Tab-separated table of C-alpha atoms and ligand atoms in Angstrom:
chain	number	residue	atom	x	y	z
A	1	MET	CA	12.577	33.165	24.562
A	2	SER	CA	9.683	31.553	25.254
A	3	THR	CA	9.416	27.800	25.339
A	4	ALA	CA	6.703	28.628	22.653
A	5	HIS	CA	8.969	30.255	20.488
A	6	LYS	CA	11.657	27.883	20.899
A	7	ASP	CA	9.319	25.462	19.796
A	8	TRP	CA	8.073	27.183	16.953
A	9	ILE	CA	11.938	28.146	15.687
A	10	ARG	CA	13.017	23.616	16.443
A	11	ARG	CA	10.088	22.534	14.424
A	12	ARG	CA	11.387	25.047	11.562
A	13	VAL	CA	14.840	23.628	11.694
A	14	GLU	CA	13.406	20.141	11.633
A	15	ALA	CA	11.481	21.029	8.149
A	16	VAL	CA	14.152	21.943	7.216
A	17	ARG	CA	16.550	19.085	7.890
A	18	SER	CA	13.906	16.784	6.420
A	19	VAL	CA	14.398	17.851	2.714
A	20	TYR	CA	17.970	19.340	2.992
A	21	THR	CA	20.885	17.147	4.401
A	22	ALA	CA	24.663	17.609	5.851
A	23	PHE	CA	25.161	15.196	2.876
A	24	ASP	CA	23.477	18.346	0.226
A	25	ALA	CA	24.915	20.669	2.193
A	26	LEU	CA	28.704	19.349	1.605
A	27	THR	CA	28.255	18.242	-1.799
A	28	GLU	CA	26.655	21.843	-3.208
A	29	HIS	CA	30.059	23.088	-1.571
A	30	GLY	CA	32.440	21.203	-2.828
A	31	HIS	CA	33.677	19.035	0.100
A	32	GLY	CA	31.042	15.811	-1.260
A	33	GLU	CA	34.640	13.973	-3.115
A	34	MET	CA	35.723	12.058	0.101
A	35	ILE	CA	31.701	11.169	1.301
A	36	HIS	CA	31.111	7.491	0.198
A	37	ASP	CA	27.293	8.544	0.265
A	38	GLN	CA	24.494	9.281	2.035
A	39	ASP	CA	24.430	6.384	4.709
A	40	THR	CA	27.895	5.458	5.122
A	41	ALA	CA	30.039	7.340	7.895
A	42	SER	CA	33.346	8.915	6.103
A	43	GLN	CA	36.461	10.998	6.822
A	44	LEU	CA	36.905	14.152	5.575
A	45	SER	CA	38.876	17.379	4.957
A	46	CYS	CA	37.523	19.416	7.318
A	47	PRO	CA	35.256	21.909	5.399
A	48	VAL	CA	35.519	24.090	8.473
A	49	HIS	CA	39.168	24.347	9.442
A	50	GLY	CA	40.376	23.581	5.950
A	51	PRO	CA	42.344	20.825	4.927
A	52	ASP	CA	45.077	18.314	6.396
A	53	THR	CA	46.792	15.893	5.806
A	54	ARG	CA	45.093	13.030	7.901
A	55	PRO	CA	41.269	14.008	7.344
A	56	SER	CA	39.948	15.042	10.579
A	57	ALA	CA	36.089	15.263	9.856
A	58	ARG	CA	33.910	12.983	9.662
A	59	TYR	CA	30.147	12.358	7.942
A	60	TYR	CA	27.733	10.828	10.138
A	61	PRO	CA	24.335	9.319	8.592
A	62	LYS	CA	21.092	10.127	9.525
A	63	MET	CA	20.244	7.308	12.251
A	64	GLY	CA	16.942	6.122	12.742
A	65	GLY	CA	14.626	9.719	14.221
A	66	ASP	CA	17.848	11.842	13.834
A	67	HIS	CA	19.523	13.557	10.991
A	68	ASP	CA	23.137	13.385	9.428
A	69	TYR	CA	25.899	16.001	10.669
A	70	LEU	CA	29.142	16.407	10.431
A	71	HIS	CA	31.865	16.331	13.498
A	72	CYS	CA	35.389	17.527	13.332
A	73	TYR	CA	37.961	15.907	16.043
A	74	THR	CA	39.752	18.807	15.188
A	75	CYS	CA	38.150	21.570	15.165
A	76	LYS	CA	35.585	20.151	17.311
A	77	ILE	CA	32.992	21.661	14.860
A	78	HIS	CA	29.536	19.735	15.459
A	79	ALA	CA	27.208	20.483	12.360
A	80	ASP	CA	23.497	19.818	10.837
A	81	SER	CA	22.680	21.128	7.197
A	82	LEU	CA	21.536	23.784	8.585
A	83	ASN	CA	25.149	25.219	10.707
A	84	LEU	CA	26.965	24.090	7.448
A	85	PHE	CA	24.757	26.208	5.050
A	86	MET	CA	25.386	29.102	7.718
A	87	LYS	CA	28.856	29.046	7.144
A	88	PHE	CA	29.760	28.457	3.681
A	89	LYS	CA	27.274	31.247	3.145
A	90	GLY	CA	28.416	33.389	5.715
A	91	LEU	CA	24.832	33.300	6.989
A	92	PRO	CA	23.487	34.170	10.877
A	93	PHE	CA	21.136	31.702	11.475
A	94	MET	CA	17.742	32.962	11.139
A	95	GLU	CA	18.332	34.240	7.720
A	96	ALA	CA	19.398	31.009	6.571
A	97	LEU	CA	16.630	29.600	8.178
A	98	LYS	CA	14.427	31.256	6.017
A	99	ASP	CA	16.333	31.141	2.723
A	100	LEU	CA	16.316	27.445	3.156
A	101	GLU	CA	12.370	27.493	3.838
A	102	ARG	CA	11.932	30.015	0.562
A	103	ARG	CA	14.229	27.465	-1.684
A	104	PHE	CA	12.524	24.185	-0.191
A	105	ARG	CA	8.867	26.454	-0.305
A	106	ILE	CA	8.647	24.822	3.052
A	107	ARG	CA	5.127	26.212	4.727
A	108	VAL	CA	6.487	27.977	7.783
A	109	PRO	CA	4.478	27.291	10.967
A	110	GLU	CA	2.170	29.833	12.154
A	111	ARG	CA	3.946	32.166	14.789
A	112	PRO	CA	2.955	31.037	18.454
A	113	ASP	CA	0.269	33.274	19.787
A	114	SER	CA	0.243	34.546	23.424
A	115	PRO	CA	-2.771	35.294	26.031
A	116	GLU	CA	-4.004	38.865	25.773
A	117	LEU	CA	-2.353	41.950	27.925
A	118	GLU	CA	-4.139	44.377	30.532
A	119	GLU	CA	-4.262	47.634	29.213
A	120	PRO	CA	-1.449	49.342	31.393
A	121	LEU	CA	-3.219	51.537	33.764
A	122	ASP	CA	-0.166	53.957	34.424
A	123	ARG	CA	-0.258	56.524	31.428
A	124	SER	CA	0.833	59.611	33.215
A	125	SER	CA	4.628	59.366	32.498
A	126	SER	CA	5.404	59.526	28.638
A	127	SER	CA	8.037	57.334	28.506
A	128	TYR	CA	6.451	54.936	30.877
A	129	VAL	CA	6.524	51.614	29.657
A	130	SER	CA	4.256	48.890	31.900
A	131	ALA	CA	6.062	45.765	32.324
A	132	ALA	CA	3.907	43.667	30.871
A	133	TRP	CA	4.257	46.126	27.765
A	134	GLN	CA	7.677	45.364	27.231
A	135	ASN	CA	7.198	41.875	26.297
A	136	VAL	CA	7.760	42.107	22.748
A	137	GLU	CA	6.793	38.470	21.922
A	138	ARG	CA	3.396	39.029	23.471
A	139	VAL	CA	2.571	42.712	22.196
A	140	ILE	CA	3.319	41.808	18.463
A	141	PRO	CA	-0.178	39.806	18.385
A	142	ILE	CA	-2.113	42.200	19.911
A	143	LEU	CA	-0.679	45.315	18.056
A	144	GLU	CA	-1.162	42.711	15.257
A	145	ARG	CA	-4.900	42.402	16.419
A	146	LYS	CA	-5.238	46.109	16.586
A	147	LEU	CA	-4.369	46.596	13.383
A	148	LEU	CA	-7.028	44.711	11.922
A	149	ARG	CA	-9.681	46.775	13.963
A	150	LEU	CA	-7.988	49.850	12.568
A	151	ARG	CA	-8.000	49.062	9.109
A	152	ASP	CA	-11.834	50.209	8.601
A	153	THR	CA	-11.337	53.252	10.433
A	154	ALA	CA	-7.717	54.737	9.721
A	155	SER	CA	-6.637	56.533	7.197
A	156	MET	CA	-5.137	54.295	4.704
A	157	ILE	CA	-1.815	56.264	5.301
A	158	ASP	CA	-1.378	55.342	8.678
A	159	TYR	CA	-2.547	52.236	8.267
A	160	VAL	CA	0.509	51.484	5.783
A	161	LYS	CA	2.318	53.283	8.632
A	162	PHE	CA	1.261	50.888	11.125
A	163	CYS	CA	2.043	47.625	9.002
A	164	ARG	CA	5.359	48.847	8.685
A	165	VAL	CA	6.279	49.464	11.547
A	166	LEU	CA	5.035	46.588	12.832
A	167	ASP	CA	6.657	44.511	10.164
A	168	ALA	CA	10.008	45.679	10.587
A	169	VAL	CA	10.219	45.424	14.293
A	170	GLN	CA	8.897	41.559	13.669
A	171	TRP	CA	11.615	40.769	11.017
A	172	ASP	CA	14.091	42.515	13.571
A	173	LEU	CA	13.079	40.556	16.584
A	174	ASP	CA	13.426	37.537	14.052
A	175	ARG	CA	17.170	38.039	12.977
A	176	ASN	CA	17.782	38.739	16.847
A	177	ASP	CA	17.062	34.989	17.530
A	178	GLY	CA	13.550	36.142	19.568
A	179	LYS	CA	15.709	38.280	21.788
A	180	PRO	CA	13.866	41.961	22.316
A	181	THR	CA	16.229	45.281	22.592
A	182	PRO	CA	14.776	48.319	24.364
A	183	GLN	CA	14.355	50.098	20.859
A	184	MET	CA	11.943	47.452	19.873
A	185	ILE	CA	10.147	48.549	23.082
A	186	LEU	CA	10.279	51.590	22.348
A	187	ILE	CA	9.165	51.866	18.933
A	188	LEU	CA	5.956	49.466	19.539
A	189	ASP	CA	5.102	51.114	22.872
A	190	ARG	CA	5.151	54.616	20.318
A	191	LEU	CA	2.810	52.308	18.199
A	192	ARG	CA	0.398	51.663	20.831
A	193	LYS	CA	0.284	55.002	21.420
A	194	MET	CA	-0.170	56.223	17.525
A	195	MET	CA	-3.214	53.377	16.859
A	196	ASP	CA	-4.562	54.662	19.920
A	197	SER	CA	-4.651	57.931	18.896
A	198	VAL	CA	-6.313	57.555	15.586
A	199	ARG	CA	-9.896	59.117	15.350
A	200	PRO	CA	-12.181	57.173	13.351
A	201	PHE	CA	-12.985	58.476	10.028
A	202	ASP	CA	-16.771	58.749	10.698
A	203	LEU	CA	-16.614	61.208	13.896
A	204	ASP	CA	-14.981	63.244	11.416
A	205	PHE	CA	-18.382	64.322	10.255
A	206	GLU	CA	-19.864	64.826	13.318
A	207	ALA	CA	-17.911	68.214	13.579
B	1	ZN	ZN1	37.537	21.203	11.937
């Protein structure tokens, strides 16, 4: 994952933590009884590995610019609000993040853009994907711009199809924590070739 992408995710996590605290996550999922209040460190039964005779987890309130969290001295879980929400809901990271963003109507900062790529020169083999075009994170915004240019020339059916493919890959990439798979690379390469083969409508009338 690139630094820009990591930074983008980090900012989203911080935005979520600023409106949804570990205290909120614990109390709304039935683990608030032993926590005194949001400003007081409290010992409690661990919500992750289960209750024990001597409560082994501790709630740590927010200190300065930091955020509050839970730490368990037995199972060693160290969890902020998002980690706790993932555990309680059984959600993977990106889904938990998006869930909370939707719930608190947090505006997601714009996905980081990257410099334009050169078109690959070697097109001799149909399965050939140049190294530059295997960088899914950089290829997606380029294809998005290509798509914008096609809006007026491609048929509506093609245009909608291209949008859907691009959205699906973007969605998979987010769910996979920004890590591209060989399948995504192939799909995007096929999409790029399909976009390149679209004949503008006005040329049809010349025949
Ligand atoms: Zn524990």
